[in-house]
PDB file of C-alpha atoms in Angstrom:
ATOM      1  CA  MET A 127      -0.862  10.153   8.467  1.00 50.00           C
ATOM      2  CA  TYR A 128      -4.009   9.755  10.338  1.00 48.00           C
ATOM      3  CA  LEU A 129      -3.363   6.081  10.984  1.00 46.00           C
ATOM      4  CA  GLN A 130       0.074   7.142  12.057  1.00 49.00           C
ATOM      5  CA  LYS A 131      -1.148   9.617  14.670  1.00 53.00           C
ATOM      6  CA  SER A 132      -3.380   6.868  16.089  1.00 50.00           C
ATOM      7  CA  LEU A 133      -0.555   4.407  16.380  1.00 46.00           C
ATOM      8  CA  ALA A 134       1.927   7.011  17.792  1.00 51.00           C
ATOM      9  CA  LYS A 135      -0.112   6.803  20.779  1.00 56.00           C
ATOM     10  CA  SER A 136       1.663   3.519  21.445  1.00 70.00           C
ATOM     11  CA  PRO A 137       5.458   4.124  20.874  1.00 74.00           C
ATOM     12  CA  ARG A 138       6.097   0.466  21.202  1.00 79.00           C
ATOM     13  CA  TRP A 139       3.584  -0.568  18.456  1.00 78.00           C
ATOM     14  CA  GLU A 140       5.177   2.267  16.266  1.00 78.00           C
ATOM     15  CA  ALA A 141       8.524   0.860  16.706  1.00 79.00           C
ATOM     16  CA  GLY A 142       7.259  -2.650  15.931  1.00 83.00           C
ATOM     17  CA  MET A 143       5.870  -1.330  12.710  1.00 85.00           C
ATOM     18  CA  GLU A 144       9.156   0.309  11.784  1.00 84.00           C
ATOM     19  CA  LEU A 145      11.033  -3.054  12.254  1.00 89.00           C
ATOM     20  CA  VAL A 146       8.363  -4.818  10.239  1.00 90.00           C
ATOM     21  CA  GLU A 147       8.579  -2.371   7.319  1.00 88.00           C
ATOM     22  CA  LEU A 148      12.458  -2.579   7.435  1.00 90.00           C
ATOM     23  CA  ILE A 149      12.557  -6.373   7.488  1.00 93.00           C
ATOM     24  CA  THR A 150       9.981  -6.705   4.731  1.00 93.00           C
ATOM     25  CA  GLY A 151      11.572  -3.993   2.789  1.00 92.00           C
ATOM     26  CA  LEU A 152      14.894  -5.650   2.971  1.00 93.00           C
ATOM     27  CA  PHE A 153      13.412  -9.171   2.017  1.00 95.00           C
ATOM     28  CA  LEU A 154      11.713  -7.766  -1.081  1.00 95.00           C
ATOM     29  CA  LEU A 155      14.807  -5.847  -1.938  1.00 95.00           C
ATOM     30  CA  GLY A 156      16.715  -8.958  -1.951  1.00 94.00           C
ATOM     31  CA  PHE A 157      14.000 -10.823  -3.889  1.00 95.00           C
ATOM     32  CA  LEU A 158      13.811  -8.166  -6.538  1.00 95.00           C
ATOM     33  CA  GLN A 159      17.542  -8.511  -7.386  1.00 95.00           C
ATOM     34  CA  PHE A 160      17.435 -12.287  -7.249  1.00 95.00           C
ATOM     35  CA  HIS A 161      14.445 -12.339  -9.499  1.00 96.00           C
ATOM     36  CA  LEU A 162      16.200  -9.921 -11.901  1.00 96.00           C
ATOM     37  CA  PHE A 163      19.395 -11.937 -12.118  1.00 96.00           C
ATOM     38  CA  ALA A 164      17.347 -15.219 -12.455  1.00 95.00           C
ATOM     39  CA  VAL A 165      15.309 -13.591 -15.427  1.00 95.00           C
ATOM     40  CA  SER A 166      18.484 -12.249 -16.932  1.00 96.00           C
ATOM     41  CA  SER A 167      19.880 -15.712 -17.258  1.00 95.00           C
ATOM     42  CA  ILE A 168      18.074 -15.597 -20.570  1.00 94.00           C
ATOM     43  CA  ILE A 169      20.854 -13.621 -21.926  1.00 95.00           C
ATOM     44  CA  LEU A 170      22.935 -16.846 -21.798  1.00 94.00           C
ATOM     45  CA  GLY A 171      20.369 -18.704 -23.640  1.00 93.00           C
ATOM     46  CA  ALA A 172      16.847 -20.300 -23.374  1.00 93.00           C
ATOM     47  CA  GLU A 173      18.390 -23.631 -22.212  1.00 94.00           C
ATOM     48  CA  THR A 174      20.051 -21.868 -19.179  1.00 93.00           C
ATOM     49  CA  PHE A 175      16.861 -20.130 -18.272  1.00 95.00           C
ATOM     50  CA  ASN A 176      14.829 -23.191 -18.560  1.00 94.00           C
ATOM     51  CA  ARG A 177      17.256 -25.219 -16.404  1.00 95.00           C
ATOM     52  CA  ASP A 178      17.155 -22.495 -13.682  1.00 93.00           C
ATOM     53  CA  SER A 179      13.446 -22.524 -13.799  1.00 93.00           C
ATOM     54  CA  GLN A 180      13.258 -26.235 -13.367  1.00 93.00           C
ATOM     55  CA  PHE A 181      15.700 -26.215 -10.501  1.00 92.00           C
ATOM     56  CA  LEU A 182      13.442 -23.831  -8.660  1.00 90.00           C
ATOM     57  CA  ASP A 183      10.497 -25.779  -9.274  1.00 90.00           C
ATOM     58  CA  GLU A 184      12.116 -29.160  -8.534  1.00 88.00           C
ATOM     59  CA  TYR A 185      13.195 -28.007  -5.109  1.00 87.00           C
ATOM     60  CA  TYR A 186       9.949 -26.131  -4.357  1.00 88.00           C
ATOM     61  CA  ILE A 187      11.798 -22.884  -4.117  1.00 90.00           C
ATOM     62  CA  SER A 188       9.181 -21.151  -6.478  1.00 90.00           C
ATOM     63  CA  TYR A 189       6.217 -22.618  -4.579  1.00 90.00           C
ATOM     64  CA  ILE A 190       7.409 -21.397  -1.190  1.00 93.00           C
ATOM     65  CA  GLY A 191       8.902 -18.248  -2.373  1.00 90.00           C
ATOM     66  CA  ILE A 192       5.898 -16.738  -4.280  1.00 93.00           C
ATOM     67  CA  PRO A 193       3.420 -16.955  -1.461  1.00 94.00           C
ATOM     68  CA  LEU A 194       6.222 -15.512   0.909  1.00 95.00           C
ATOM     69  CA  VAL A 195       6.675 -12.591  -1.556  1.00 94.00           C
ATOM     70  CA  ILE A 196       2.969 -11.892  -1.948  1.00 93.00           C
ATOM     71  CA  LEU A 197       2.676 -11.885   1.860  1.00 95.00           C
ATOM     72  CA  ALA A 198       5.720  -9.545   2.315  1.00 94.00           C
ATOM     73  CA  ILE A 199       4.408  -7.153  -0.446  1.00 93.00           C
ATOM     74  CA  LEU A 200       0.977  -6.883   1.402  1.00 92.00           C
ATOM     75  CA  VAL A 201       2.598  -6.557   4.889  1.00 93.00           C
ATOM     76  CA  HIS A 202       5.157  -4.016   3.712  1.00 91.00           C
ATOM     77  CA  GLY A 203       2.448  -2.031   1.885  1.00 87.00           C
ATOM     78  CA  LEU A 204       0.325  -1.859   4.857  1.00 87.00           C
ATOM     79  CA  ALA A 205       3.160  -0.881   7.226  1.00 86.00           C
ATOM     80  CA  ALA A 206       4.603   1.810   4.774  1.00 83.00           C
ATOM     81  CA  MET A 207       1.059   3.187   4.116  1.00 81.00           C
ATOM     82  CA  ARG A 208       0.263   4.238   7.570  1.00 76.00           C
ATOM     83  CA  LYS A 209       2.737   7.255   7.240  1.00 73.00           C
ATOM     84  CA  ALA A 210       1.331   8.479   3.668  1.00 68.00           C
ATOM     85  CA  PRO A 211      -0.778  11.578   3.497  1.00 66.00           C
ATOM     86  CA  TRP A 212      -3.936  10.052   2.007  1.00 65.00           C
ATOM     87  CA  ARG A 213      -6.292  12.751   2.837  1.00 67.00           C
ATOM     88  CA  VAL A 214      -6.639  15.781   0.530  1.00 62.00           C
ATOM     89  CA  GLU A 215      -5.939  18.217   3.158  1.00 67.00           C
ATOM     90  CA  GLU A 216      -2.856  16.292   4.166  1.00 64.00           C
ATOM     91  CA  MET A 217      -1.464  16.212   0.802  1.00 64.00           C
ATOM     92  CA  ARG A 218      -1.885  19.754   0.282  1.00 66.00           C
ATOM     93  CA  ILE A 219      -0.090  20.628   3.508  1.00 66.00           C
ATOM     94  CA  PHE A 220       2.600  18.115   2.573  1.00 65.00           C
ATOM     95  CA  LEU A 221       3.106  19.624  -0.981  1.00 64.00           C
ATOM     96  CA  GLN A 222       3.191  23.177   0.456  1.00 66.00           C
ATOM     97  CA  HIS A 223       5.895  22.341   2.997  1.00 63.00           C
ATOM     98  CA  SER A 224       7.769  20.305   0.357  1.00 63.00           C
ATOM     99  CA  ARG A 225       7.861  23.431  -1.879  1.00 65.00           C
ATOM    100  CA  ARG A 226       8.985  25.823   0.920  1.00 66.00           C
ATOM    101  CA  LEU A 227      11.704  23.386   2.318  1.00 60.00           C
ATOM    102  CA  GLN A 228      13.063  22.303  -0.920  1.00 63.00           C
ATOM    103  CA  HIS A 229      14.604  19.192   0.677  1.00 62.00           C
ATOM    104  CA  LEU A 230      15.620  16.292  -1.396  1.00 66.00           C
ATOM    105  CA  ASP A 231      14.560  13.649   1.264  1.00 67.00           C
ATOM    106  CA  THR A 232      11.006  14.999   1.342  1.00 70.00           C
ATOM    107  CA  TRP A 233      10.619  14.742  -2.303  1.00 70.00           C
ATOM    108  CA  ALA A 234      12.284  11.310  -2.315  1.00 75.00           C
ATOM    109  CA  TRP A 235       9.646  10.070   0.098  1.00 76.00           C
ATOM    110  CA  LEU A 236       6.864  11.245  -2.185  1.00 79.00           C
ATOM    111  CA  ALA A 237       8.422   9.502  -4.965  1.00 83.00           C
ATOM    112  CA  GLN A 238       8.656   6.411  -2.953  1.00 86.00           C
ATOM    113  CA  ILE A 239       4.924   6.483  -2.100  1.00 85.00           C
ATOM    114  CA  VAL A 240       4.075   6.890  -5.955  1.00 87.00           C
ATOM    115  CA  THR A 241       6.429   4.131  -7.062  1.00 91.00           C
ATOM    116  CA  GLY A 242       5.310   1.826  -4.220  1.00 90.00           C
ATOM    117  CA  LEU A 243       1.625   2.283  -5.250  1.00 91.00           C
ATOM    118  CA  ALA A 244       2.600   1.583  -8.948  1.00 93.00           C
ATOM    119  CA  VAL A 245       4.576  -1.544  -7.937  1.00 94.00           C
ATOM    120  CA  LEU A 246       1.668  -2.890  -5.904  1.00 92.00           C
ATOM    121  CA  VAL A 247      -0.621  -2.763  -8.908  1.00 93.00           C
ATOM    122  CA  LEU A 248       2.007  -3.688 -11.605  1.00 94.00           C
ATOM    123  CA  SER A 249       3.317  -6.551  -9.515  1.00 93.00           C
ATOM    124  CA  ALA A 250      -0.214  -8.070  -9.000  1.00 93.00           C
ATOM    125  CA  ILE A 251      -0.765  -8.196 -12.633  1.00 93.00           C
ATOM    126  CA  HIS A 252       2.630  -9.658 -13.432  1.00 94.00           C
ATOM    127  CA  ILE A 253       2.266 -12.402 -10.753  1.00 93.00           C
ATOM    128  CA  TRP A 254      -1.119 -13.234 -12.124  1.00 93.00           C
ATOM    129  CA  SER A 255      -0.111 -13.410 -15.797  1.00 91.00           C
ATOM    130  CA  THR A 256       2.938 -15.582 -14.821  1.00 90.00           C
ATOM    131  CA  LEU A 257       0.946 -17.901 -12.707  1.00 91.00           C
ATOM    132  CA  SER A 258      -1.741 -18.281 -15.487  1.00 89.00           C
ATOM    133  CA  THR A 259       0.934 -19.816 -17.811  1.00 87.00           C
ATOM    134  CA  TRP A 260       2.736 -21.894 -15.309  1.00 90.00           C
ATOM    135  CA  PRO A 261       5.435 -23.540 -15.390  1.00 87.00           C
ATOM    136  CA  ILE A 262       7.864 -20.594 -16.337  1.00 91.00           C
ATOM    137  CA  GLU A 263       9.568 -21.374 -19.647  1.00 92.00           C
ATOM    138  CA  ALA A 264      11.696 -19.059 -21.933  1.00 93.00           C
ATOM    139  CA  ALA A 265       9.326 -19.481 -24.773  1.00 92.00           C
ATOM    140  CA  LYS A 266       6.225 -18.675 -22.645  1.00 93.00           C
ATOM    141  CA  SER A 267       7.959 -15.613 -21.269  1.00 93.00           C
ATOM    142  CA  ALA A 268       8.968 -14.492 -24.694  1.00 93.00           C
ATOM    143  CA  LEU A 269       5.499 -14.726 -25.940  1.00 92.00           C
ATOM    144  CA  ARG A 270       4.274 -12.472 -23.207  1.00 92.00           C
ATOM    145  CA  VAL A 271       6.915  -9.943 -24.056  1.00 93.00           C
ATOM    146  CA  GLN A 272       6.292 -10.108 -27.782  1.00 92.00           C
ATOM    147  CA  THR A 273       2.538  -9.812 -27.301  1.00 90.00           C
ATOM    148  CA  GLY A 274       2.278  -6.400 -25.637  1.00 86.00           C
ATOM    149  CA  HIS A 275       3.930  -7.065 -22.406  1.00 91.00           C
ATOM    150  CA  PHE A 276       7.449  -5.371 -23.292  1.00 94.00           C
ATOM    151  CA  SER A 277       6.309  -1.857 -22.228  1.00 94.00           C
ATOM    152  CA  PHE A 278       4.503  -3.030 -19.236  1.00 95.00           C
ATOM    153  CA  LEU A 279       7.679  -5.005 -18.025  1.00 95.00           C
ATOM    154  CA  LEU A 280       9.765  -2.320 -18.623  1.00 96.00           C
ATOM    155  CA  ALA A 281       7.725   0.147 -16.584  1.00 96.00           C
ATOM    156  CA  LEU A 282       7.599  -2.420 -13.748  1.00 96.00           C
ATOM    157  CA  LEU A 283      11.352  -2.829 -13.986  1.00 96.00           C
ATOM    158  CA  LEU A 284      11.874   0.950 -13.507  1.00 96.00           C
ATOM    159  CA  VAL A 285       9.388   1.785 -10.873  1.00 96.00           C
ATOM    160  CA  ALA A 286      10.448  -1.429  -8.990  1.00 95.00           C
ATOM    161  CA  GLU A 287      14.283  -0.584  -9.132  1.00 95.00           C
ATOM    162  CA  ILE A 288      13.574   3.250  -8.311  1.00 94.00           C
ATOM    163  CA  HIS A 289      11.473   2.393  -5.345  1.00 94.00           C
ATOM    164  CA  ALA A 290      14.093  -0.206  -4.084  1.00 93.00           C
ATOM    165  CA  MET A 291      16.702   2.355  -4.395  1.00 91.00           C
ATOM    166  CA  LEU A 292      14.790   5.102  -2.517  1.00 90.00           C
ATOM    167  CA  GLY A 293      13.855   2.481   0.099  1.00 88.00           C
ATOM    168  CA  LEU A 294      17.408   1.547   0.534  1.00 89.00           C
ATOM    169  CA  TYR A 295      18.432   5.116   0.580  1.00 87.00           C
ATOM    170  CA  ARG A 296      16.035   5.897   3.422  1.00 82.00           C
ATOM    171  CA  ILE A 297      17.072   2.891   5.319  1.00 84.00           C
ATOM    172  CA  LEU A 298      20.730   4.072   5.146  1.00 82.00           C
ATOM    173  CA  VAL A 299      19.898   7.568   6.075  1.00 80.00           C
ATOM    174  CA  LYS A 300      18.059   6.369   9.113  1.00 77.00           C
ATOM    175  CA  TRP A 301      20.370   3.484  10.295  1.00 74.00           C
ATOM    176  CA  SER A 302      23.909   4.047   8.723  1.00 69.00           C
ATOM    177  CA  TRP A 303      26.752   6.158   9.427  1.00 67.00           C
ATOM    178  CA  VAL A 304      27.846   6.121   5.962  1.00 69.00           C
ATOM    179  CA  HIS A 305      28.237   9.672   4.169  1.00 71.00           C
ATOM    180  CA  ARG A 306      24.997  10.368   2.329  1.00 71.00           C
ATOM    181  CA  GLN A 307      26.463  11.730  -0.775  1.00 72.00           C
ATOM    182  CA  LYS A 308      28.801   8.853  -1.209  1.00 73.00           C
ATOM    183  CA  PHE A 309      26.219   6.155  -0.953  1.00 80.00           C
ATOM    184  CA  THR A 310      23.550   8.033  -2.968  1.00 83.00           C
ATOM    185  CA  LYS A 311      26.033   8.150  -5.779  1.00 84.00           C
ATOM    186  CA  TYR A 312      26.596   4.356  -5.578  1.00 88.00           C
ATOM    187  CA  LEU A 313      22.832   3.623  -5.415  1.00 89.00           C
ATOM    188  CA  VAL A 314      22.245   5.617  -8.476  1.00 90.00           C
ATOM    189  CA  TYR A 315      24.978   3.688 -10.324  1.00 93.00           C
ATOM    190  CA  ALA A 316      23.710   0.364  -9.071  1.00 94.00           C
ATOM    191  CA  THR A 317      20.032   1.193 -10.132  1.00 94.00           C
ATOM    192  CA  LEU A 318      21.083   2.250 -13.552  1.00 95.00           C
ATOM    193  CA  GLY A 319      23.225  -0.859 -14.143  1.00 96.00           C
ATOM    194  CA  LEU A 320      20.347  -3.178 -13.055  1.00 96.00           C
ATOM    195  CA  VAL A 321      17.895  -1.439 -15.105  1.00 96.00           C
ATOM    196  CA  ALA A 322      20.162  -1.713 -18.078  1.00 97.00           C
ATOM    197  CA  LEU A 323      20.517  -5.536 -17.362  1.00 97.00           C
ATOM    198  CA  GLY A 324      16.733  -5.871 -17.023  1.00 96.00           C
ATOM    199  CA  PHE A 325      16.347  -4.166 -20.330  1.00 97.00           C
ATOM    200  CA  VAL A 326      18.902  -6.272 -22.237  1.00 97.00           C
ATOM    201  CA  ALA A 327      16.976  -9.305 -20.917  1.00 96.00           C
ATOM    202  CA  LEU A 328      13.628  -7.944 -22.244  1.00 96.00           C
ATOM    203  CA  VAL A 329      15.184  -7.344 -25.728  1.00 96.00           C
ATOM    204  CA  VAL A 330      16.426 -10.943 -25.772  1.00 96.00           C
ATOM    205  CA  PHE A 331      13.043 -12.143 -25.005  1.00 96.00           C
ATOM    206  CA  TYR A 332      11.456  -9.965 -27.608  1.00 95.00           C
ATOM    207  CA  PHE A 333      13.729 -11.521 -30.145  1.00 94.00           C
ATOM    208  CA  LEU A 334      13.563 -15.086 -28.938  1.00 93.00           C
ATOM    209  CA  PRO A 335      11.530 -17.858 -30.894  1.00 87.00           C
ATOM    210  CA  THR A 336       8.323 -18.591 -29.232  1.00 78.00           C
ATOM    211  CA  LYS A 337       7.608 -22.107 -30.282  1.00 66.00           C
ATOM    212  CA  VAL A 338       6.264 -24.040 -27.235  1.00 49.00           C
TER     213      VAL A 338
END
């Protein structure tokens, strides 16, 4: 919040930061769902998963996409963090006001901050573990899931999808004319469906043979 007060002295700069946060957020939202569906191809079999992975490598999509995603995560995180109550006093005031107002959007913003920090840490670990066993193959991914990463990946799936849902909700509230209650219900249904798809994919990996 202190950083936001400093930036607020320049409305043009603040508007630019809002645009950066919006663009990087939508980019990461698209990537998250693309990644989820790509990983979920394991449901159709290891051969399908490996073929898709080889396609992404052959046409350098992975080599271009991964650096772009890392950059987008950092830029989006910095843009979003400028509004967070990082000081103890700011957090205390924020919580007091939230309890008094009992406004859902205020608590949604706090949940977005918490899940965003979790995504930042967990995604960094996930990217590192994936790159350390490159190239991506069904058997290697299954081995990670079966050797202690199941709970970790499930946690990452949950916080990432919740964060994405909250982010899209806030974008629609700010920029859309759609009725809030209607799209909130659809967002919740979509999030539950995507989490269920990811969970099924993890279960398939868990029981997949791991010979490489």
